[in-house]
PDB file of C-alpha atoms and ligand atoms in Angstrom:
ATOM      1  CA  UNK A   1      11.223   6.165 -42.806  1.00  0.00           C
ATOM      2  CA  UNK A   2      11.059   7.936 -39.175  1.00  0.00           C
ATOM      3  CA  UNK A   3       7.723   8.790 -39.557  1.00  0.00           C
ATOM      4  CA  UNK A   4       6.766   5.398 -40.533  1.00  0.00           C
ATOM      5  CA  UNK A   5       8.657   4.235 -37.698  1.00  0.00           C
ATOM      6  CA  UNK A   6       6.717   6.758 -35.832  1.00  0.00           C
ATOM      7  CA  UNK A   7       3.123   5.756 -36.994  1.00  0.00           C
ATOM      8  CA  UNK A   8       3.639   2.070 -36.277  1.00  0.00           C
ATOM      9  CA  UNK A   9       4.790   2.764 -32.575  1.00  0.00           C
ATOM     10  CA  UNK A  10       1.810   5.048 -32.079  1.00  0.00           C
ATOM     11  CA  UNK A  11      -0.715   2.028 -33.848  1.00  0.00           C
ATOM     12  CA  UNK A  12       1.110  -0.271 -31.572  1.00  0.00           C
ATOM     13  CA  UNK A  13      -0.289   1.426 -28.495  1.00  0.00           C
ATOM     14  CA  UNK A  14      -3.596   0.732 -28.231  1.00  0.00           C
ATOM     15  CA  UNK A  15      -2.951  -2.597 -29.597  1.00  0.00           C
ATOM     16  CA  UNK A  16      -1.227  -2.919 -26.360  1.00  0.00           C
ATOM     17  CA  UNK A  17      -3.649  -1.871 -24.518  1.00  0.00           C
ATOM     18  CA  UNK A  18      -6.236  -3.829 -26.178  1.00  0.00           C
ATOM     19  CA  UNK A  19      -4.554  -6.753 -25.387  1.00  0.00           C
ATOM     20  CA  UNK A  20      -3.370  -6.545 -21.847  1.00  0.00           C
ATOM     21  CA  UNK A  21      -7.198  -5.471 -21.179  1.00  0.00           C
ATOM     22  CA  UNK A  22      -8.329  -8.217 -19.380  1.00  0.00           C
ATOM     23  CA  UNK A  23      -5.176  -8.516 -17.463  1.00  0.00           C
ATOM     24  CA  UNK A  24      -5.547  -4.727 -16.579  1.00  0.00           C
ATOM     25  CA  UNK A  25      -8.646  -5.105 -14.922  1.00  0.00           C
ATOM     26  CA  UNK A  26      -7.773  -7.864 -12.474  1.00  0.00           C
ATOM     27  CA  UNK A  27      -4.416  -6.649 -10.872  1.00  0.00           C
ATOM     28  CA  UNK A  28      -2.820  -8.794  -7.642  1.00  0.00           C
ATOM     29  CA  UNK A  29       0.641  -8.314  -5.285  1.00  0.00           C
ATOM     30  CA  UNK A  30       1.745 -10.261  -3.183  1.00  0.00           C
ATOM     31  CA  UNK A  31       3.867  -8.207  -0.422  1.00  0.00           C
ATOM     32  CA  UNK A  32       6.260  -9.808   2.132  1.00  0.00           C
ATOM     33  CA  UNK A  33       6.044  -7.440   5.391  1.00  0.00           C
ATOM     34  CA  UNK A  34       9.537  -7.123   7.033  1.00  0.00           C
ATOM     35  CA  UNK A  35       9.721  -5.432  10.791  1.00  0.00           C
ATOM     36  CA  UNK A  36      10.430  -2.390  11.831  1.00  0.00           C
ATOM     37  CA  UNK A  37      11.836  -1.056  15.089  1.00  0.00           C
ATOM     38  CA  UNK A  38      13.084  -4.366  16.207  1.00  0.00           C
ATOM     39  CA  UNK A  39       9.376  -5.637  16.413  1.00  0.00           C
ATOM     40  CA  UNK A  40       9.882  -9.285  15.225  1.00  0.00           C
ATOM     41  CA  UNK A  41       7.227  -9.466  13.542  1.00  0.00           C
ATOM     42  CA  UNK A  42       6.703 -10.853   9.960  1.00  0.00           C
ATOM     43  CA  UNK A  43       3.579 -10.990   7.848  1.00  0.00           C
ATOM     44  CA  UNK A  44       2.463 -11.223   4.612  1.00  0.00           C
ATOM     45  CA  UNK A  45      -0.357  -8.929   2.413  1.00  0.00           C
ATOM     46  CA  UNK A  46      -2.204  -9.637  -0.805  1.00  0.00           C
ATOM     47  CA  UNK A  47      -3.572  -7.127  -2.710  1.00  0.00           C
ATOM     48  CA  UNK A  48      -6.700  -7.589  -5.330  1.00  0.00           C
ATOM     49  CA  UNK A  49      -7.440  -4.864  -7.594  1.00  0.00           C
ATOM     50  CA  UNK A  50     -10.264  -5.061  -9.432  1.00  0.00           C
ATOM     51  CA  UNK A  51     -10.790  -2.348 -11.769  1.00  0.00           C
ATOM     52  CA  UNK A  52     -14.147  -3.102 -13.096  1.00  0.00           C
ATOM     53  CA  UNK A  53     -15.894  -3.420 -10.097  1.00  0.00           C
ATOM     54  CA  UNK A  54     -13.150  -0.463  -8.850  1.00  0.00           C
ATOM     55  CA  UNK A  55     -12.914  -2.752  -5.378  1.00  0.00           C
ATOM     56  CA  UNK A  56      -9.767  -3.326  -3.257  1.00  0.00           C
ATOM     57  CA  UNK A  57      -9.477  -6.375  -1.821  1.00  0.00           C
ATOM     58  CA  UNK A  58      -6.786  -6.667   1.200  1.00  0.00           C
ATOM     59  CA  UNK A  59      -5.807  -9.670   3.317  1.00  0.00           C
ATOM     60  CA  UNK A  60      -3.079  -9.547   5.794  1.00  0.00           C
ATOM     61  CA  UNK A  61      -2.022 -12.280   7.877  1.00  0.00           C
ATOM     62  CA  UNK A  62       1.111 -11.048  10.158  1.00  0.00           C
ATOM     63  CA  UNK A  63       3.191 -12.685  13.213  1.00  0.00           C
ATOM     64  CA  UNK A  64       4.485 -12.035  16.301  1.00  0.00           C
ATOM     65  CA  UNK A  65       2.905  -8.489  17.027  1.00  0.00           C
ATOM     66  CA  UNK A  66       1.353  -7.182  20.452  1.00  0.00           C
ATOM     67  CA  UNK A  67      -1.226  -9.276  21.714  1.00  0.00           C
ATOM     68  CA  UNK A  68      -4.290  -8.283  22.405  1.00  0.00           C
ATOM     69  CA  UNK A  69      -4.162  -5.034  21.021  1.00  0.00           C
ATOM     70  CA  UNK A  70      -5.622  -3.250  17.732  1.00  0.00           C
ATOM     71  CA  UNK A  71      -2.660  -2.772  15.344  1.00  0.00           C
ATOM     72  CA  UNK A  72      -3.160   0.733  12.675  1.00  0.00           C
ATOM     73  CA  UNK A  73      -2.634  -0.440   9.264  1.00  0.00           C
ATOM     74  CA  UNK A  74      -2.724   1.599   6.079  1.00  0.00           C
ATOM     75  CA  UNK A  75      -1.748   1.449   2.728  1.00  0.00           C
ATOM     76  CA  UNK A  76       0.591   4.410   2.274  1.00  0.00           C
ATOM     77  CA  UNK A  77       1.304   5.862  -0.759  1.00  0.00           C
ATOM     78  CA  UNK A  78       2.963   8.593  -2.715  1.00  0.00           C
ATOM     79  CA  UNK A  79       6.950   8.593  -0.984  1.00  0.00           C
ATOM     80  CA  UNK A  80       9.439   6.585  -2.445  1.00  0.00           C
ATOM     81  CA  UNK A  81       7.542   3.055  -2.358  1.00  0.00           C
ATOM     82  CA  UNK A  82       9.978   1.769  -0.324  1.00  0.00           C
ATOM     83  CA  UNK A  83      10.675   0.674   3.634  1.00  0.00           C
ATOM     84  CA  UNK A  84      12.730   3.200   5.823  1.00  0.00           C
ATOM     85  CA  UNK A  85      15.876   2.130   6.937  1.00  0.00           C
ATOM     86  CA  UNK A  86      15.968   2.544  11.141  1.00  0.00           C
ATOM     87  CA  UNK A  87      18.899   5.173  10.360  1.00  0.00           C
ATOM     88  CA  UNK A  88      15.917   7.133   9.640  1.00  0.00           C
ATOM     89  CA  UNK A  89      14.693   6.945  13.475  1.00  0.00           C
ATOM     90  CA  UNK A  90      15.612   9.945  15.110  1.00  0.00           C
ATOM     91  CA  UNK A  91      17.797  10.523  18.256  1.00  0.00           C
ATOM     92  CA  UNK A  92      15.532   8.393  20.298  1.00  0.00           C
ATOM     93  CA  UNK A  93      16.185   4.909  17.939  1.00  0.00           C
ATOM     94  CA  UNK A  94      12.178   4.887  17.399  1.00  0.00           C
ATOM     95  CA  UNK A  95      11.307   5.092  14.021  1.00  0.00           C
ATOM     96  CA  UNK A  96       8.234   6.862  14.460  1.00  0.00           C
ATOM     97  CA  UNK A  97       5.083   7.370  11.238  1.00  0.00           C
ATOM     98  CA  UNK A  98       6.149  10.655  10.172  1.00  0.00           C
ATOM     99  CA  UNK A  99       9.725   9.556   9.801  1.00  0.00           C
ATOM    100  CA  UNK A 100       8.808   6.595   8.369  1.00  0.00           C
ATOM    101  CA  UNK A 101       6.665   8.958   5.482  1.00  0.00           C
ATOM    102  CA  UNK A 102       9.279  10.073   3.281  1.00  0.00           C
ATOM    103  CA  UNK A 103      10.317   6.328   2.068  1.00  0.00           C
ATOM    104  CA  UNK A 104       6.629   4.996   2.366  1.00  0.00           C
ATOM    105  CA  UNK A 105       4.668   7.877   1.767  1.00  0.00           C
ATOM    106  CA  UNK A 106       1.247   9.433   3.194  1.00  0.00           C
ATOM    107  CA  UNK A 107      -1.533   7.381   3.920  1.00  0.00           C
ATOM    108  CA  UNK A 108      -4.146   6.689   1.194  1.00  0.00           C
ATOM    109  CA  UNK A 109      -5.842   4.052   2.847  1.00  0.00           C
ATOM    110  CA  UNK A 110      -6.811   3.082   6.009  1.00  0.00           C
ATOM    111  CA  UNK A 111      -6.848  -0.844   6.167  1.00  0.00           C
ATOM    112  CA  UNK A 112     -10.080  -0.784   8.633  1.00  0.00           C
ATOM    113  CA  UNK A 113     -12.755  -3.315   9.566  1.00  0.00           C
ATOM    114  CA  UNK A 114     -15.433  -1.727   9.029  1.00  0.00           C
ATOM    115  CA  UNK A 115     -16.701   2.151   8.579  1.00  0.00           C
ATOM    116  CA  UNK A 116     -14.709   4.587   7.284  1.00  0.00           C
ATOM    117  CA  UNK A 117     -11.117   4.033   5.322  1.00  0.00           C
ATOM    118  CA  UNK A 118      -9.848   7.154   3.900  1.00  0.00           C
ATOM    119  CA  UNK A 119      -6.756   9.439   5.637  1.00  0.00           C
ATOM    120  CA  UNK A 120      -9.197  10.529   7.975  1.00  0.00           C
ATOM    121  CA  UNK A 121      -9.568   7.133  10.008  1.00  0.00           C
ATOM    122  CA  UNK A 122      -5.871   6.611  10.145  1.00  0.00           C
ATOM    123  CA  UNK A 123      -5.975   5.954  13.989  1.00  0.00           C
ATOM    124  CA  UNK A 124      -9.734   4.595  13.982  1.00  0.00           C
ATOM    125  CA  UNK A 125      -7.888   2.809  16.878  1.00  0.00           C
ATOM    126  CA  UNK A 126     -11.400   1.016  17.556  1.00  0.00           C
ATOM    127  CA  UNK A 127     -11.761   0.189  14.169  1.00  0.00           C
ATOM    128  CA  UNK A 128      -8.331  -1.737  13.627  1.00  0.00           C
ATOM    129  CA  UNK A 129      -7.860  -5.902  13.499  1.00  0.00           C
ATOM    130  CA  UNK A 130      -6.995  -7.106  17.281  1.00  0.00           C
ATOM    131  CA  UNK A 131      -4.033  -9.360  17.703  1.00  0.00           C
ATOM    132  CA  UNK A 132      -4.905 -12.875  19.113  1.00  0.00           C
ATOM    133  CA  UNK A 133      -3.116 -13.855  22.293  1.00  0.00           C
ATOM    134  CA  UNK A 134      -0.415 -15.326  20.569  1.00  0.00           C
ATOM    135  CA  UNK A 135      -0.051 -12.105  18.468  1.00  0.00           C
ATOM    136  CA  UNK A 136      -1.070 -12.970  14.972  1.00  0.00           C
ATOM    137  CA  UNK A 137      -3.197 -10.952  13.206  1.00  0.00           C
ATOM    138  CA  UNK A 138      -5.813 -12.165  10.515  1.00  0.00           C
ATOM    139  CA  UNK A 139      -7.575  -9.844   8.465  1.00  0.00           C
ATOM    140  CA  UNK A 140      -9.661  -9.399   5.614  1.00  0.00           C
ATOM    141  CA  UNK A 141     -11.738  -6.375   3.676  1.00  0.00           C
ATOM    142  CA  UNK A 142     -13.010  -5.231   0.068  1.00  0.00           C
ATOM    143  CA  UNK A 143     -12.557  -1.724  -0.078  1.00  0.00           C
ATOM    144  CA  UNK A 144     -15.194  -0.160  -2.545  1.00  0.00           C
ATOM    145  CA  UNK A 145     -12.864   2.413  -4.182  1.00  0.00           C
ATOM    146  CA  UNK A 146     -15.183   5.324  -5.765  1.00  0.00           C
ATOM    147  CA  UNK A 147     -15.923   6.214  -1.740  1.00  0.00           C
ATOM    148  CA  UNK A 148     -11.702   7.793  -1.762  1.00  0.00           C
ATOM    149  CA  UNK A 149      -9.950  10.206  -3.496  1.00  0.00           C
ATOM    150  CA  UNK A 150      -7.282   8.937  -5.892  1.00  0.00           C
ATOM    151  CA  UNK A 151      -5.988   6.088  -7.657  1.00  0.00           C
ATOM    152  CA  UNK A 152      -4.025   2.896  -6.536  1.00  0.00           C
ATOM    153  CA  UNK A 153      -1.909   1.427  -8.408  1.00  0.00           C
ATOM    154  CA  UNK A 154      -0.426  -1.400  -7.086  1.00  0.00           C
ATOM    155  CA  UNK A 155       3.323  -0.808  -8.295  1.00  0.00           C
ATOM    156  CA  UNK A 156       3.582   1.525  -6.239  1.00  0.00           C
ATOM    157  CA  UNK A 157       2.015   0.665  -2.263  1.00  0.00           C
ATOM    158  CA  UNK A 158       3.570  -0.192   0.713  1.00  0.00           C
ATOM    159  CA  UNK A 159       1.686  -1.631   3.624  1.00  0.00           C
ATOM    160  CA  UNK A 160       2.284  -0.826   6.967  1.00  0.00           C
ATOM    161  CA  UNK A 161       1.179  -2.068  10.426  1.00  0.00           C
ATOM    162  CA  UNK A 162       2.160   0.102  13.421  1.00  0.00           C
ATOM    163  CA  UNK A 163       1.900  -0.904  16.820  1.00  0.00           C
ATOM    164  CA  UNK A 164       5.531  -2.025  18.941  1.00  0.00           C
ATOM    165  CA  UNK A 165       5.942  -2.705  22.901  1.00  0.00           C
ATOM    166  CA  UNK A 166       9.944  -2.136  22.584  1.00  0.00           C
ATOM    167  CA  UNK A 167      10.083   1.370  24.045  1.00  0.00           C
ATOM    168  CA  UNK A 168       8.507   0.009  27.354  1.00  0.00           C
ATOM    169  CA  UNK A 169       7.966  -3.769  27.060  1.00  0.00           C
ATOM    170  CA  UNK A 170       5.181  -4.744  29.397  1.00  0.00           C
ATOM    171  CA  UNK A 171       2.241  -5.788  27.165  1.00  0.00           C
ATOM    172  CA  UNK A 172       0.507  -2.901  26.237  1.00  0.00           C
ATOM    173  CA  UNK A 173       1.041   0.231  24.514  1.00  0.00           C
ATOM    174  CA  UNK A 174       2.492   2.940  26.980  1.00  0.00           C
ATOM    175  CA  UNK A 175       2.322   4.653  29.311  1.00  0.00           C
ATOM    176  CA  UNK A 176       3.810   7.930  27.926  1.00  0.00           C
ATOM    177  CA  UNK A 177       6.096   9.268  27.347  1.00  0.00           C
ATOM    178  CA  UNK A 178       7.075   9.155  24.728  1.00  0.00           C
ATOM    179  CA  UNK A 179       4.039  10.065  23.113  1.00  0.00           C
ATOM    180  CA  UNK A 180       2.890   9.281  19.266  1.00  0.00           C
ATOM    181  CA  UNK A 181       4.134  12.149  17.056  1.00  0.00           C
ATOM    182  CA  UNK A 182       0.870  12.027  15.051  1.00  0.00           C
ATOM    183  CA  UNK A 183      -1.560  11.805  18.283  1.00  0.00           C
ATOM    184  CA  UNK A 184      -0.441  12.786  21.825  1.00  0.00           C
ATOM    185  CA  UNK A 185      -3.274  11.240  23.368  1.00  0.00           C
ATOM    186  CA  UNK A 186      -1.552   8.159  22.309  1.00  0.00           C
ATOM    187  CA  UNK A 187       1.681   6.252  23.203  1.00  0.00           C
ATOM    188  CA  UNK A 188       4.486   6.299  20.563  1.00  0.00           C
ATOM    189  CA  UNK A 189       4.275   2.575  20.455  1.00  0.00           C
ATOM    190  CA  UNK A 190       0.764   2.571  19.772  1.00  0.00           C
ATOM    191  CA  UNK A 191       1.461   4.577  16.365  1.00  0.00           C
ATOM    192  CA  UNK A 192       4.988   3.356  15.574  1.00  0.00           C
ATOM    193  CA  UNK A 193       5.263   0.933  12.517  1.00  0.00           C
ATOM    194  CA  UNK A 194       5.736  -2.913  13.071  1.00  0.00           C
ATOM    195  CA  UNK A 195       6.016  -3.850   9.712  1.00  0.00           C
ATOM    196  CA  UNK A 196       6.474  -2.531   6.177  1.00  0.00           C
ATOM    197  CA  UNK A 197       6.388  -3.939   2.590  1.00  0.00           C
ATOM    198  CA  UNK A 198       6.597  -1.748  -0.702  1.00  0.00           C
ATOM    199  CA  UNK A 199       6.016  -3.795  -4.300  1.00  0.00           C
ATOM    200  CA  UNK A 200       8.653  -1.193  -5.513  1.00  0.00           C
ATOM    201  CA  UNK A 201      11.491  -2.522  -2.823  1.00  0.00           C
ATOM    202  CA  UNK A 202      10.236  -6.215  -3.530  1.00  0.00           C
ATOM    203  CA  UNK A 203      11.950  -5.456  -7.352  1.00  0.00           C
ATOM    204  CA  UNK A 204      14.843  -4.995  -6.010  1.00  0.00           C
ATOM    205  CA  UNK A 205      15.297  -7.646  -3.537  1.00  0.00           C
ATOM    206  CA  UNK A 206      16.616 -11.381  -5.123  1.00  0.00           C
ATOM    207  CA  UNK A 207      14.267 -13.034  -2.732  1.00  0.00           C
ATOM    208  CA  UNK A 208      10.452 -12.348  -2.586  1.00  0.00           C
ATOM    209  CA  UNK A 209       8.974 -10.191  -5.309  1.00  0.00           C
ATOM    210  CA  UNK A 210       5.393  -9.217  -6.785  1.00  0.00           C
ATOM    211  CA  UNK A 211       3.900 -12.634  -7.358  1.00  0.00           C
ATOM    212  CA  UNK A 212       3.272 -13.240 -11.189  1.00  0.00           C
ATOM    213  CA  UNK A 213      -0.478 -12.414 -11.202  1.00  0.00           C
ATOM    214  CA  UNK A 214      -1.428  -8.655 -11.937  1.00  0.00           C
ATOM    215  CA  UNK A 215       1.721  -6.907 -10.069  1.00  0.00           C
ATOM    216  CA  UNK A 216       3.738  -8.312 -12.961  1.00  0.00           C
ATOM    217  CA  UNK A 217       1.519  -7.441 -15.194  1.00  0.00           C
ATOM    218  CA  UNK A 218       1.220  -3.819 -14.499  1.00  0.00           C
ATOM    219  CA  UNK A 219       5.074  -3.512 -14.648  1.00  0.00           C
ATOM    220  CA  UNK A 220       5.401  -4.899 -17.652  1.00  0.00           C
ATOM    221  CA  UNK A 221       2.604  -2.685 -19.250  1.00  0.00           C
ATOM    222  CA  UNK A 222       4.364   0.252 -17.384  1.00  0.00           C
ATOM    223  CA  UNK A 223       7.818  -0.098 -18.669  1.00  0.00           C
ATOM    224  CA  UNK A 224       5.933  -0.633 -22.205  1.00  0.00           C
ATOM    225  CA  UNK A 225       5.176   2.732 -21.629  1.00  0.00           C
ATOM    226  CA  UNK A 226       8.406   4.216 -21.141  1.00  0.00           C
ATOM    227  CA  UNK A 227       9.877   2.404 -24.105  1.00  0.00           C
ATOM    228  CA  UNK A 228       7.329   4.078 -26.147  1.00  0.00           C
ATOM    229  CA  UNK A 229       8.594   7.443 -25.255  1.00  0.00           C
ATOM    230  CA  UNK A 230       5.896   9.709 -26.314  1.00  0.00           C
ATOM    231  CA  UNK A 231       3.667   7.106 -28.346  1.00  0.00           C
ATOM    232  CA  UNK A 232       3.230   5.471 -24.862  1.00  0.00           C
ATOM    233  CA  UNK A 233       2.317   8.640 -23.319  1.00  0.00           C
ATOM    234  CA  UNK A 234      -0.527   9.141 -25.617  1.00  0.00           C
ATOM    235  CA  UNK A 235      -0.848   5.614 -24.769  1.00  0.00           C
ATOM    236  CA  UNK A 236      -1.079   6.092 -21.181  1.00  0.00           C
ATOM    237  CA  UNK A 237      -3.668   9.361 -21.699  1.00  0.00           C
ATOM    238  CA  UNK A 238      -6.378   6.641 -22.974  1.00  0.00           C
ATOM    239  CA  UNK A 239      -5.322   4.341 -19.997  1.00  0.00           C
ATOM    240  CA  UNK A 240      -6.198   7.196 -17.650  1.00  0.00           C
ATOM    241  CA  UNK A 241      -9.262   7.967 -19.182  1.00  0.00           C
ATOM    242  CA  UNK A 242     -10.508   4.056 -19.657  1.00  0.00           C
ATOM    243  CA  UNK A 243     -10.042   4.167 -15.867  1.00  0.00           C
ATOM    244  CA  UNK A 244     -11.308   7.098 -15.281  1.00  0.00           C
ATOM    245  CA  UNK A 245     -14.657   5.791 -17.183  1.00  0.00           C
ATOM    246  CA  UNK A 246     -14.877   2.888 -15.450  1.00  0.00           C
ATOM    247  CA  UNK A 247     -15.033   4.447 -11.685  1.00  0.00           C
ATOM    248  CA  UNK A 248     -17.557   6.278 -13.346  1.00  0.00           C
ATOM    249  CA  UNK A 249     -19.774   3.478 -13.790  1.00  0.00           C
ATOM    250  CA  UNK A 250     -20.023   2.308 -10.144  1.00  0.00           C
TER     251      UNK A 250
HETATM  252 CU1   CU B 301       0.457   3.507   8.328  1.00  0.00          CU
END
């Protein structure tokens, strides 16, 4: 009997993944951004993943950051998927990147408009969306994905915007001191995050969430998975290779 139990579990798999194919390949989240070192900011991001055309699709609309001035932006990955607390900050009460990294992660993407996007343009400071004079920033970009390394998977982002004029308010980033941890040729406020949202916090929270399209969708599948034990594992071999075979194909 267990290993008929077993055998319908594993044939259960791929009828899984069979069906939840075309939801697979069209993924979306809907992040609420929540501020960071006393910014008062707020903001919103939505994230398309398409995973046959292996694109990225980004908007961000936030409120009530510096005017005037470029604002970093990234989608971090690979920490805890979830927004530091400011009892992170360290003695100064800044919460600066790196101490932000542990709960948000590195950066996997830089959120750009235009050029480059990996790690490596993480303060493209020329590159990054300008707040209007009211401080709202607007942006939009498809991200071809076979140009990085890795995968997203959009359970497990958080999206932060960095750039705060509470150290020294006067309108613009600086002067330094205190300089940016990452850069020294650059103010700390110019570097410090604004705002942060996570998909994996939004779980958690009664208010706000992953909105129903593809987020949802990928959780679900995921915690399939782990029901499965080590069915789904086999499960989730073929779901890495499927993917894998599809970036191929761009
Ligand atoms: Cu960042």
């Amino acid at each position: 009997m267990r290993t008929r139990y077993l055998s319908a579990a594993a044939l259960a798999v791929p009828f899984a993944l069979f069906t939840a194919g075309p939801a697979a390949a069209a993924e979306s989240a809907t992040i609420d951004l929540g501020a960071l070192n006393n910014s008062g900011a707020s903001g919103t991001a939505e994230l398309y993943l398409d995973e046959e055309a292996n694109t990225l699709t980004v908007n961000i609309d936030t409120m009530g950051v510096v005017p005037g001035l470029p604002h970093a932006q990234h989608i971090h990955i690979g920490g805890q998927n979830i927004c530091p607390p400011m009892s992170a900050a360290g003695d100064d009460g800044v919460l600066s990147t790196p101490e932000g990294q542990p709960f948000y992660g590195g950066i996997q993407l830089s959120l750009t408009t235009e050029g480059d996007f990996g790690p490596d343009s993480a303060l493209a400071v020329e590159r990054f969306p300008v707040a209007s004079g009211s401080g709202e920033v607007s942006y939009e970009r498809t991200f071809d994905l076979s140009q990085i390394d890795g995968d997203i998977n959009l359970a497990d982002v958080s999206v932060v915007q960095h750039g705060i004029d509470t150290i020294s308010p006067n309108g613009q980033y600086g002067p330094p001191p205190p300089v940016s941890e990452i850069d020294p040729s650059l103010p700390l406020e110019a570097t410090a995050p604004a705002l942060c949202g996570a998909t994996d916090q939004m779980g958690q929270m009664p208010s706000g969430g992953v909105d129903a399209g593809g987020g949802g969708t990928a959780g679900v599948e995921n915690e399939a998975l782990f029901a499965l034990g080590a069915a789904g594992l086999a499960g989730a071999g073929a779901l890495a290779y499927r993917r894998r075979t599809a970036r191929g194909d761009v």
